[in-house]
Coordinates of N, CA and C in Angstrom, one line a residue:
X1 N -33.6 -31.4 6.5 CA -32.7 -30.8 7.2 C -33.7 -30.1 8.5
X2 N -33.0 -29.7 9.4 CA -33.5 -29.0 10.6 C -33.0 -27.8 10.4
X3 N -33.8 -26.8 11.1 CA -33.6 -25.4 11.1 C -32.1 -25.2 11.9
X4 N -31.7 -25.9 12.8 CA -30.6 -25.6 13.3 C -29.5 -26.0 12.6
X5 N -29.6 -27.0 11.7 CA -28.4 -27.5 10.8 C -28.5 -26.4 9.8
X6 N -29.5 -26.1 9.0 CA -29.4 -25.0 8.2 C -28.9 -23.7 8.6
X7 N -29.1 -23.2 9.9 CA -28.5 -22.0 10.4 C -27.1 -22.2 10.5
X8 N -26.5 -23.6 11.0 CA -25.1 -23.7 11.2 C -24.6 -23.6 9.8
X9 N -25.2 -24.3 8.8 CA -24.5 -24.4 7.4 C -24.2 -22.9 7.0
X10 N -25.3 -21.9 7.0 CA -25.3 -20.5 6.5 C -24.3 -19.9 7.2
X11 N -24.2 -20.0 8.7 CA -23.1 -19.4 9.4 C -21.5 -19.9 9.1
X12 N -21.6 -21.2 8.8 CA -20.3 -21.8 8.3 C -19.7 -21.1 6.9
X13 N -20.9 -21.0 6.0 CA -20.4 -20.4 4.7 C -20.0 -18.8 4.7
X14 N -20.8 -18.3 5.6 CA -20.5 -16.9 5.8 C -19.2 -16.5 6.4
X15 N -18.7 -17.5 7.3 CA -17.5 -17.4 8.1 C -16.2 -17.6 7.2
X16 N -16.6 -18.8 6.3 CA -15.7 -19.1 5.1 C -15.4 -18.0 4.2
X17 N -16.5 -17.3 3.8 CA -16.2 -16.1 2.9 C -15.4 -15.1 3.6
X18 N -15.8 -14.9 4.9 CA -15.0 -13.8 5.5 C -13.6 -14.3 5.7
X19 N -13.2 -15.6 5.8 CA -11.6 -15.9 6.2 C -11.0 -15.8 4.5
X20 N -11.7 -16.1 3.3 CA -11.2 -16.1 2.1 C -11.1 -14.5 1.8
X21 N -12.0 -13.8 2.1 CA -11.8 -12.5 1.7 C -10.5 -11.8 2.6
X22 N -10.3 -12.0 3.9 CA -9.1 -11.5 4.6 C -7.9 -12.0 4.1
X23 N -7.8 -13.4 3.6 CA -6.7 -14.0 2.8 C -6.6 -13.1 1.6
X24 N -7.3 -12.9 0.8 CA -7.1 -12.2 -0.2 C -6.7 -10.8 -0.2
X25 N -6.9 -10.3 1.0 CA -6.2 -8.9 1.2 C -4.8 -8.9 1.8
X26 N -4.3 -10.1 2.2 CA -2.9 -10.2 2.7 C -2.0 -10.4 1.7
X27 N -2.0 -9.8 0.6 CA -1.1 -9.6 -0.6 C -0.4 -8.3 -0.7
X28 N 0.4 -8.3 -1.5 CA 1.2 -7.0 -1.8 C 1.4 -7.2 -3.3
X29 N 1.7 -5.9 -4.1 CA 1.8 -5.8 -5.5 C 3.3 -5.9 -5.6
X30 N 3.6 -6.5 -6.4 CA 5.2 -6.7 -7.1 C 5.2 -6.4 -8.3
X31 N 5.9 -4.9 -8.5 CA 6.1 -4.4 -10.0 C 7.2 -5.1 -10.6
X32 N 6.8 -5.4 -11.7 CA 7.6 -6.3 -12.8 C 7.9 -5.5 -14.0
X33 N 9.1 -5.7 -14.8 CA 9.1 -5.3 -16.2 C 9.6 -6.4 -17.2
X34 N 9.1 -6.2 -18.6 CA 9.5 -7.2 -19.2 C 11.0 -6.7 -19.8
X35 N 11.8 -8.1 -19.7 CA 13.3 -7.8 -20.0 C 13.7 -8.2 -21.6
X36 N 12.5 -9.3 -22.0 CA 12.8 -9.9 -23.5 C 11.3 -10.3 -23.6
X37 N 11.2 -10.8 -24.9 CA 10.0 -11.4 -25.3 C 9.9 -12.0 -26.6
X38 N 9.0 -12.9 -26.9 CA 8.7 -13.6 -28.2 C 7.4 -13.8 -28.3
X39 N 6.8 -14.2 -29.4 CA 5.4 -14.3 -29.4 C 4.8 -15.3 -28.2
X40 N 3.9 -14.8 -27.4 CA 3.1 -15.6 -26.4 C 4.0 -15.6 -25.1
X41 N 5.2 -15.3 -24.9 CA 5.9 -15.2 -23.8 C 6.7 -14.2 -23.5
X42 N 6.9 -13.8 -22.2 CA 7.8 -12.7 -21.9 C 8.5 -13.1 -20.8
X43 N 9.9 -12.6 -20.6 CA 10.7 -12.7 -19.5 C 10.6 -11.4 -18.7
X44 N 10.6 -11.6 -17.4 CA 10.2 -10.5 -16.6 C 11.4 -10.4 -15.4
X45 N 11.8 -9.4 -14.8 CA 12.7 -9.0 -13.9 C 12.6 -9.3 -12.4
X46 N 11.7 -10.4 -12.2 CA 11.6 -10.7 -10.8 C 11.2 -12.2 -10.8
X47 N 11.6 -12.8 -9.7 CA 11.6 -14.0 -9.4 C 11.3 -14.5 -7.8
X48 N 11.6 -16.0 -7.6 CA 11.4 -16.4 -6.3 C 11.7 -15.4 -5.1
X49 N 12.8 -14.6 -5.2 CA 13.2 -13.8 -4.1 C 12.3 -12.6 -4.0
X50 N 11.2 -12.4 -4.9 CA 10.4 -11.5 -4.8 C 9.0 -12.1 -4.5
X51 N 8.9 -13.4 -4.4 CA 7.7 -13.9 -3.8 C 6.9 -14.5 -5.0
X52 N 7.4 -14.5 -6.1 CA 6.9 -15.1 -7.4 C 6.9 -16.5 -7.3
X53 N 5.7 -17.2 -7.9 CA 5.4 -18.6 -7.9 C 4.9 -19.1 -9.3
X54 N 5.1 -20.3 -9.5 CA 4.5 -20.8 -10.9 C 3.1 -20.7 -10.8
X55 N 2.4 -20.1 -11.7 CA 1.0 -19.9 -11.6 C 0.3 -18.7 -11.3
X56 N 1.2 -17.7 -10.8 CA 0.9 -16.4 -10.3 C 0.5 -15.7 -11.7
X57 N -0.8 -14.9 -11.4 CA -1.3 -14.0 -12.3 C -0.4 -12.8 -12.6
X58 N -0.1 -12.4 -13.9 CA 0.5 -11.2 -14.1 C -0.4 -10.4 -14.9
X59 N -0.5 -9.2 -14.8 CA -1.1 -8.0 -15.3 C -0.3 -6.8 -16.1
X60 N -0.1 -7.1 -17.3 CA 0.9 -6.2 -18.0 C 0.0 -4.9 -18.4
X61 N 0.9 -3.6 -18.1 CA 0.2 -2.2 -18.4 C 1.1 -1.6 -19.4
X62 N 1.1 -1.8 -20.8 CA 1.9 -0.9 -21.6 C 1.4 0.5 -21.5
X63 N 2.4 1.4 -22.3 CA 2.2 2.7 -22.0 C 1.0 3.3 -23.0
X64 N 0.4 2.5 -23.8 CA -0.7 3.0 -24.4 C -2.0 2.8 -23.9
X65 N -2.1 2.4 -22.5 CA -3.1 2.3 -21.6 C -4.0 1.1 -21.6
X66 N -3.5 0.0 -22.5 CA -4.3 -1.2 -22.6 C -3.5 -2.0 -21.4
X67 N -4.2 -3.2 -21.5 CA -3.7 -4.3 -20.4 C -3.8 -5.6 -21.3
X68 N -2.8 -6.4 -20.7 CA -2.8 -7.8 -21.0 C -2.4 -8.7 -20.0
X69 N -2.8 -10.0 -20.0 CA -2.5 -11.1 -18.9 C -1.9 -12.1 -19.2
X70 N -1.0 -12.7 -18.1 CA -0.2 -13.8 -18.4 C -0.2 -14.5 -17.0
X71 N 0.5 -15.7 -17.2 CA 0.6 -16.6 -15.9 C 2.1 -17.0 -15.8
X72 N 2.7 -17.0 -14.6 CA 3.9 -17.2 -14.5 C 4.1 -18.8 -14.8
X73 N 5.1 -19.1 -15.9 CA 5.3 -20.4 -16.2 C 6.5 -21.3 -15.7
X74 N 7.5 -20.3 -15.7 CA 8.8 -20.8 -15.1 C 9.3 -19.6 -14.0
X75 N 9.9 -20.1 -13.1 CA 10.3 -19.0 -12.3 C 11.7 -19.5 -11.8
X76 N 12.5 -18.4 -11.9 CA 14.1 -18.7 -11.4 C 14.1 -18.0 -10.1
X77 N 15.5 -17.6 -9.7 CA 15.6 -16.8 -8.4 C 15.5 -15.4 -8.6
X78 N 15.6 -14.8 -9.8 CA 15.6 -13.2 -10.1 C 14.9 -13.1 -11.4
X79 N 14.4 -14.1 -12.0 CA 13.7 -13.8 -13.3 C 12.4 -14.9 -13.3
X80 N 11.6 -14.7 -14.3 CA 10.5 -15.6 -14.5 C 10.0 -15.5 -16.1
X81 N 9.6 -16.5 -16.6 CA 9.1 -16.4 -17.8 C 7.5 -16.7 -17.8
X82 N 7.0 -15.7 -18.5 CA 5.2 -15.7 -18.3 C 4.9 -16.1 -19.7
X83 N 3.6 -16.7 -19.6 CA 3.1 -17.3 -20.6 C 1.7 -16.1 -20.8
X84 N 2.0 -15.8 -22.0 CA 0.8 -14.7 -22.4 C -0.5 -15.0 -22.7
X85 N -1.7 -14.8 -22.4 CA -2.8 -15.3 -22.9 C -3.1 -15.4 -24.2
X86 N -2.6 -14.1 -24.9 CA -2.6 -13.9 -26.3 C -1.4 -14.7 -26.9
X87 N -1.4 -15.7 -27.4 CA -0.1 -16.4 -27.9 C 0.5 -15.6 -29.2
X88 N 0.0 -14.6 -29.5 CA 0.5 -13.7 -30.6 C 1.2 -12.4 -30.3
X89 N 0.8 -12.1 -29.1 CA 1.5 -10.8 -28.6 C 2.7 -10.9 -28.3
X90 N 3.5 -9.8 -28.6 CA 4.9 -9.5 -28.3 C 5.1 -8.5 -27.7
X91 N 5.1 -8.5 -26.3 CA 5.3 -7.2 -25.4 C 6.6 -6.6 -25.6
X92 N 6.7 -5.3 -25.5 CA 7.9 -4.5 -25.9 C 8.9 -4.6 -24.5
X93 N 10.3 -4.7 -24.7 CA 11.0 -4.6 -23.5 C 10.7 -3.3 -22.8
X94 N 10.8 -3.6 -21.4 CA 10.4 -2.4 -20.6 C 8.9 -2.2 -20.2
X95 N 8.0 -3.0 -20.6 CA 6.6 -3.0 -20.4 C 6.5 -3.3 -19.0
X96 N 5.8 -2.5 -18.3 CA 5.6 -2.8 -16.7 C 4.3 -3.7 -16.6
X97 N 4.3 -4.4 -15.4 CA 3.2 -5.1 -15.1 C 3.3 -5.3 -13.4
X98 N 2.4 -6.0 -13.0 CA 2.3 -6.4 -11.7 C 1.8 -7.8 -11.4
X99 N 2.5 -8.2 -10.2 CA 2.0 -9.6 -9.5 C 1.5 -9.3 -8.2
X100 N 0.4 -10.0 -7.8 CA 0.1 -10.1 -6.5 C 0.6 -11.3 -5.6
X101 N 1.4 -11.0 -4.6 CA 2.0 -12.1 -4.0 C 1.7 -12.2 -2.5
X102 N 1.6 -13.3 -1.9 CA 1.4 -13.1 -0.2 C 2.4 -12.2 0.5
X103 N 1.8 -11.4 1.5 CA 2.6 -10.5 2.2 C 3.7 -11.0 2.8
X104 N 3.3 -12.3 3.5 CA 4.5 -12.9 4.4 C 5.6 -13.3 3.6

């Protein structure tokens, strides 16, 4: 490899990281609440009208200060079903959480 090519490659990678970082910051937090649940799954009170998509990462924050994670598996207009990473966990109705969605 020539030095010019190597310099171009490094500049390209740095520029790409900058764009990825800027896109990561173009999000907003959508607050959610558990409306019902069963082992490994929770129904939440937000949906496509709030910007949620299948595959979005959800962080739940129960009152006891712990956290647990899930992924949006099914999304409707005003609600969504979240698959919880710990398939034995049953979150209490009312448990708060958040999802990061694109700002636009």
